Short mmCIF file of C-alpha atoms in Angstrom, two decimals:
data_model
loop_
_atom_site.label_atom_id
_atom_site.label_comp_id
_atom_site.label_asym_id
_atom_site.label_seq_id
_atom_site.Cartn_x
_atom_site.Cartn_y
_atom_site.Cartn_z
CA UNK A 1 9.24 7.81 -3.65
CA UNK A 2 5.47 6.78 -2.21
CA UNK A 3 5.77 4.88 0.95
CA UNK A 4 3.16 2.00 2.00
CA UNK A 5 3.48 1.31 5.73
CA UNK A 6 1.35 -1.89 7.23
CA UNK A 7 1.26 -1.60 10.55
CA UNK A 8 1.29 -5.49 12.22
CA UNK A 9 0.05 -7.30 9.07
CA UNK A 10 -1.27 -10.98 10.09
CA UNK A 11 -1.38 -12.72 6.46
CA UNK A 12 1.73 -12.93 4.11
CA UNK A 13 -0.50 -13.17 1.12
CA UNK A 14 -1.28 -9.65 1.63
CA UNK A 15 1.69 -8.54 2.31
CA UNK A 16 3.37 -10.26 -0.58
CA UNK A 17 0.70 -9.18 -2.88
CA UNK A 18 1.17 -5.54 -1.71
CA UNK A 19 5.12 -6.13 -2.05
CA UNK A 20 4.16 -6.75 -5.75
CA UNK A 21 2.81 -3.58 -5.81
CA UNK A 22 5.20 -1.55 -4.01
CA UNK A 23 7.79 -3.13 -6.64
CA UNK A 24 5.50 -2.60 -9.87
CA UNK A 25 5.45 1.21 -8.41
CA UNK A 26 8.58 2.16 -7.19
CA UNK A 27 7.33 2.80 -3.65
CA UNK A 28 8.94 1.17 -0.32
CA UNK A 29 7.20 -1.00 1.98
CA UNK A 30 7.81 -0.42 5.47
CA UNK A 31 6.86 -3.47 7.77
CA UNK A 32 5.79 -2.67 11.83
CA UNK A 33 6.35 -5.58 14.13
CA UNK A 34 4.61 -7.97 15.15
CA UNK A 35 4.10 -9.63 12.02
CA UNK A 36 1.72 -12.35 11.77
CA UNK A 37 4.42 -14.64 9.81
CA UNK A 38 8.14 -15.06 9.34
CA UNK A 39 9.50 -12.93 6.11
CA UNK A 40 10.96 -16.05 4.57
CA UNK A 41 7.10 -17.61 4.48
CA UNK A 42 6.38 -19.48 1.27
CA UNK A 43 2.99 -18.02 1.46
CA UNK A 44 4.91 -14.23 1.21
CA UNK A 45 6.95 -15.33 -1.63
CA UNK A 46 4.09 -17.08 -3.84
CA UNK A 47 2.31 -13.86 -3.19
CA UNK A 48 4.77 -11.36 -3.96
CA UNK A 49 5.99 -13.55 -6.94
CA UNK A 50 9.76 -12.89 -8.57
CA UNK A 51 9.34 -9.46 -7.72
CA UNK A 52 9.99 -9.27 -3.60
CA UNK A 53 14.20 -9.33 -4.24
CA UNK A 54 13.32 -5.74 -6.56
CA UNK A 55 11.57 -3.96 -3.65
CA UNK A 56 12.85 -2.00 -0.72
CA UNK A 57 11.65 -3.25 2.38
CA UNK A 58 12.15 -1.85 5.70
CA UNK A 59 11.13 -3.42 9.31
CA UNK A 60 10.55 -1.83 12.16
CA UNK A 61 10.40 -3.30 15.90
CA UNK A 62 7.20 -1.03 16.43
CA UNK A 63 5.39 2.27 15.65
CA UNK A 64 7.99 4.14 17.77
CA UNK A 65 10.82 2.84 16.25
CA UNK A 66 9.27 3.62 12.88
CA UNK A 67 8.34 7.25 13.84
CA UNK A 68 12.46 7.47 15.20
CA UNK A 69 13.58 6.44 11.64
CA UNK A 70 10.99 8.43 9.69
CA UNK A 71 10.99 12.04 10.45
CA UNK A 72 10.01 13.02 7.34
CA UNK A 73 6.66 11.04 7.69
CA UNK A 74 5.44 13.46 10.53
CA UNK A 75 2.42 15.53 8.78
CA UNK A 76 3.06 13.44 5.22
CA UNK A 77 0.99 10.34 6.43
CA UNK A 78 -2.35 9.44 5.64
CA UNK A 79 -4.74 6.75 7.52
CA UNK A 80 -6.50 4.43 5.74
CA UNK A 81 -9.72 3.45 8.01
CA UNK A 82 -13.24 2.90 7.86
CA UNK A 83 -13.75 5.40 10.60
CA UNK A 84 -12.35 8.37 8.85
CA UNK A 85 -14.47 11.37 7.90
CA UNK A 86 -12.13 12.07 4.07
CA UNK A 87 -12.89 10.01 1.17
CA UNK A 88 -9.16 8.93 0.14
CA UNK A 89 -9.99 10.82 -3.33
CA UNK A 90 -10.56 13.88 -1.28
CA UNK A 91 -6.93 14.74 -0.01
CA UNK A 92 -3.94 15.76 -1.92
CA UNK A 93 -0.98 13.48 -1.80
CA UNK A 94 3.01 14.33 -2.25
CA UNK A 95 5.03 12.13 -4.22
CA UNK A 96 7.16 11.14 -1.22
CA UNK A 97 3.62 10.62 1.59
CA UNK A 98 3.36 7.59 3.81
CA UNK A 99 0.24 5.50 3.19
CA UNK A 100 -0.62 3.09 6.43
CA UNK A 101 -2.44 0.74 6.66
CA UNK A 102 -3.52 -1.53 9.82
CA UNK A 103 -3.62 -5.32 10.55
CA UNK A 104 -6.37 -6.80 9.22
CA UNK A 105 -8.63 -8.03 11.88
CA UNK A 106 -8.66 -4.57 13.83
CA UNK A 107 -6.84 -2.19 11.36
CA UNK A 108 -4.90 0.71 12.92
CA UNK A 109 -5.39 1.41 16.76
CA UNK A 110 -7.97 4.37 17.73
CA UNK A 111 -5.39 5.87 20.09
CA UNK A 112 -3.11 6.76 17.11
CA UNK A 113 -6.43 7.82 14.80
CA UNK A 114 -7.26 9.82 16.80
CA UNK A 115 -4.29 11.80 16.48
CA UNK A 116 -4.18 12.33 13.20
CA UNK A 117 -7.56 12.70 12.36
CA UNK A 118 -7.64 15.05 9.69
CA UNK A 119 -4.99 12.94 7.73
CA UNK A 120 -7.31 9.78 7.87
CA UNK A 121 -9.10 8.67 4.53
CA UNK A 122 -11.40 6.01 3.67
CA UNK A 123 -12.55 4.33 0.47
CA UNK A 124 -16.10 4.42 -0.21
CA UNK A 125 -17.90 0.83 0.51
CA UNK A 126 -21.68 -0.67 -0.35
CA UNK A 127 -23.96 -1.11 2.22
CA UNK A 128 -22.94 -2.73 5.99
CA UNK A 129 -19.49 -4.21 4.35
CA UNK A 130 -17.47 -4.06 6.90
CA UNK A 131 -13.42 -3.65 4.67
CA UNK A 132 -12.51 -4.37 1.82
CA UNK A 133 -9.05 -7.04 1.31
CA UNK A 134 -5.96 -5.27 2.91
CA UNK A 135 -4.02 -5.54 -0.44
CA UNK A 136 -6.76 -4.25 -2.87
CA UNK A 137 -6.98 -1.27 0.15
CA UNK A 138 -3.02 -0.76 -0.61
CA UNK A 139 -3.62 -0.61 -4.17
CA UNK A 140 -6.44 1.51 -4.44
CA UNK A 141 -5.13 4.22 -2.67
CA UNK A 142 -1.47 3.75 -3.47
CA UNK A 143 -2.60 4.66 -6.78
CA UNK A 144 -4.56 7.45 -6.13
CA UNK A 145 -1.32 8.96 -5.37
CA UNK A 146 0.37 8.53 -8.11
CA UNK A 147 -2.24 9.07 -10.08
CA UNK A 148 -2.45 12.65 -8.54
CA UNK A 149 1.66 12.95 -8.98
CA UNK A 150 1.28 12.53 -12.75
CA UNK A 151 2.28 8.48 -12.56
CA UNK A 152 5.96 10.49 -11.91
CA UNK A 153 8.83 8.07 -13.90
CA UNK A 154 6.40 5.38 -14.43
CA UNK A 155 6.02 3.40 -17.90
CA UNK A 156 2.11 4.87 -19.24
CA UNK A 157 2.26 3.53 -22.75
CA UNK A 158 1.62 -0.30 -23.68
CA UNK A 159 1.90 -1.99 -27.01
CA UNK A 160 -0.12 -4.56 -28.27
CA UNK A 161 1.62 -7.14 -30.42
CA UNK A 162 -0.21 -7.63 -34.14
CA UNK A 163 -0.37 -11.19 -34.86
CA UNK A 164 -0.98 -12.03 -38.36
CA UNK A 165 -3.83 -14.72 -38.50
CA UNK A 166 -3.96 -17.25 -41.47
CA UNK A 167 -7.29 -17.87 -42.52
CA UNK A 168 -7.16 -21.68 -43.27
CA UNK A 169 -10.35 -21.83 -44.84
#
């Protein structure tokens, strides 16, 4: 299972809409306090739709305490950051990595960058853009990964519904 981890979000309409995600792809969504809003926020719940009591959610009081709880995440997490030197395309992703992301007015700290700099990645932007929307972040990488695991146990085939159109003529 792909884990997303947002590290202090501020806005629950980011956080629901990557909930949506993590529930349309099987992945868990951890959660590092402080959170910029209360999980029972309407705003969280518009966001995230019908889907955010079909995903598994886990909340941590801080980085530490998610570290303690995650030992399998040491050397399977990658960085997303505008500072890193990898193109998120560039790296090869297991089926059961941690993807974090930081809050969204300073994303996540230098100090802990730093220490994992070859397992930082960053997606390709236009110009002096400064980030692109937390959630579409998520997304884009998110499915880069499972993309890369073959889409593992997801559904890959739609079907388009014929209608029959009378010609009233």
């Amino acid at each position: 299972m792909m884990n997303i981890v947002l590290l202090e979000p501020e806005m629950p309409s980011n956080t629901g809409n990557i909930g949506r995600t993590c529930a349309a792809t099987n992945t868990r969504l951890h959660l590092i306090e402080p959170l910029g809003f209360k999980l029972n926020e309407k705003a969280l719940k518009r966001a995230g739709l019908d889907y955010w009591d079909k995903l598994d959610v886990q909340v941590y009081s801080d980085y530490q305490d998610f570290l303690d709880k995650n030992p399998d995440a040491a050397g399977n997490m990658y960085f997303a950051t505008t500072k890193a030197h990898k193109v998120y395309s560039e790296v090869k992703y297991s089926s059961d990595c941690y993807l974090m992301f930081g809050k969204e007015s300073a994303g996540i700290p230098e100090e802990i960058l730093v220490q994992h700099e070859d397992h930082c990645v960053r997606i390709p932007m236009w110009g002096d853009i400064r980030s692109l929307n937390l959630s579409n972040s998520a997304a884009i990488v998110l499915y880069e990964a499972l993309r890369q695991n073959g889409f593992e146990k997801m559904e890959r085939n739609g079907r388009l519904h014929h209608l029959q159109w009378k010609d009233e003529a």
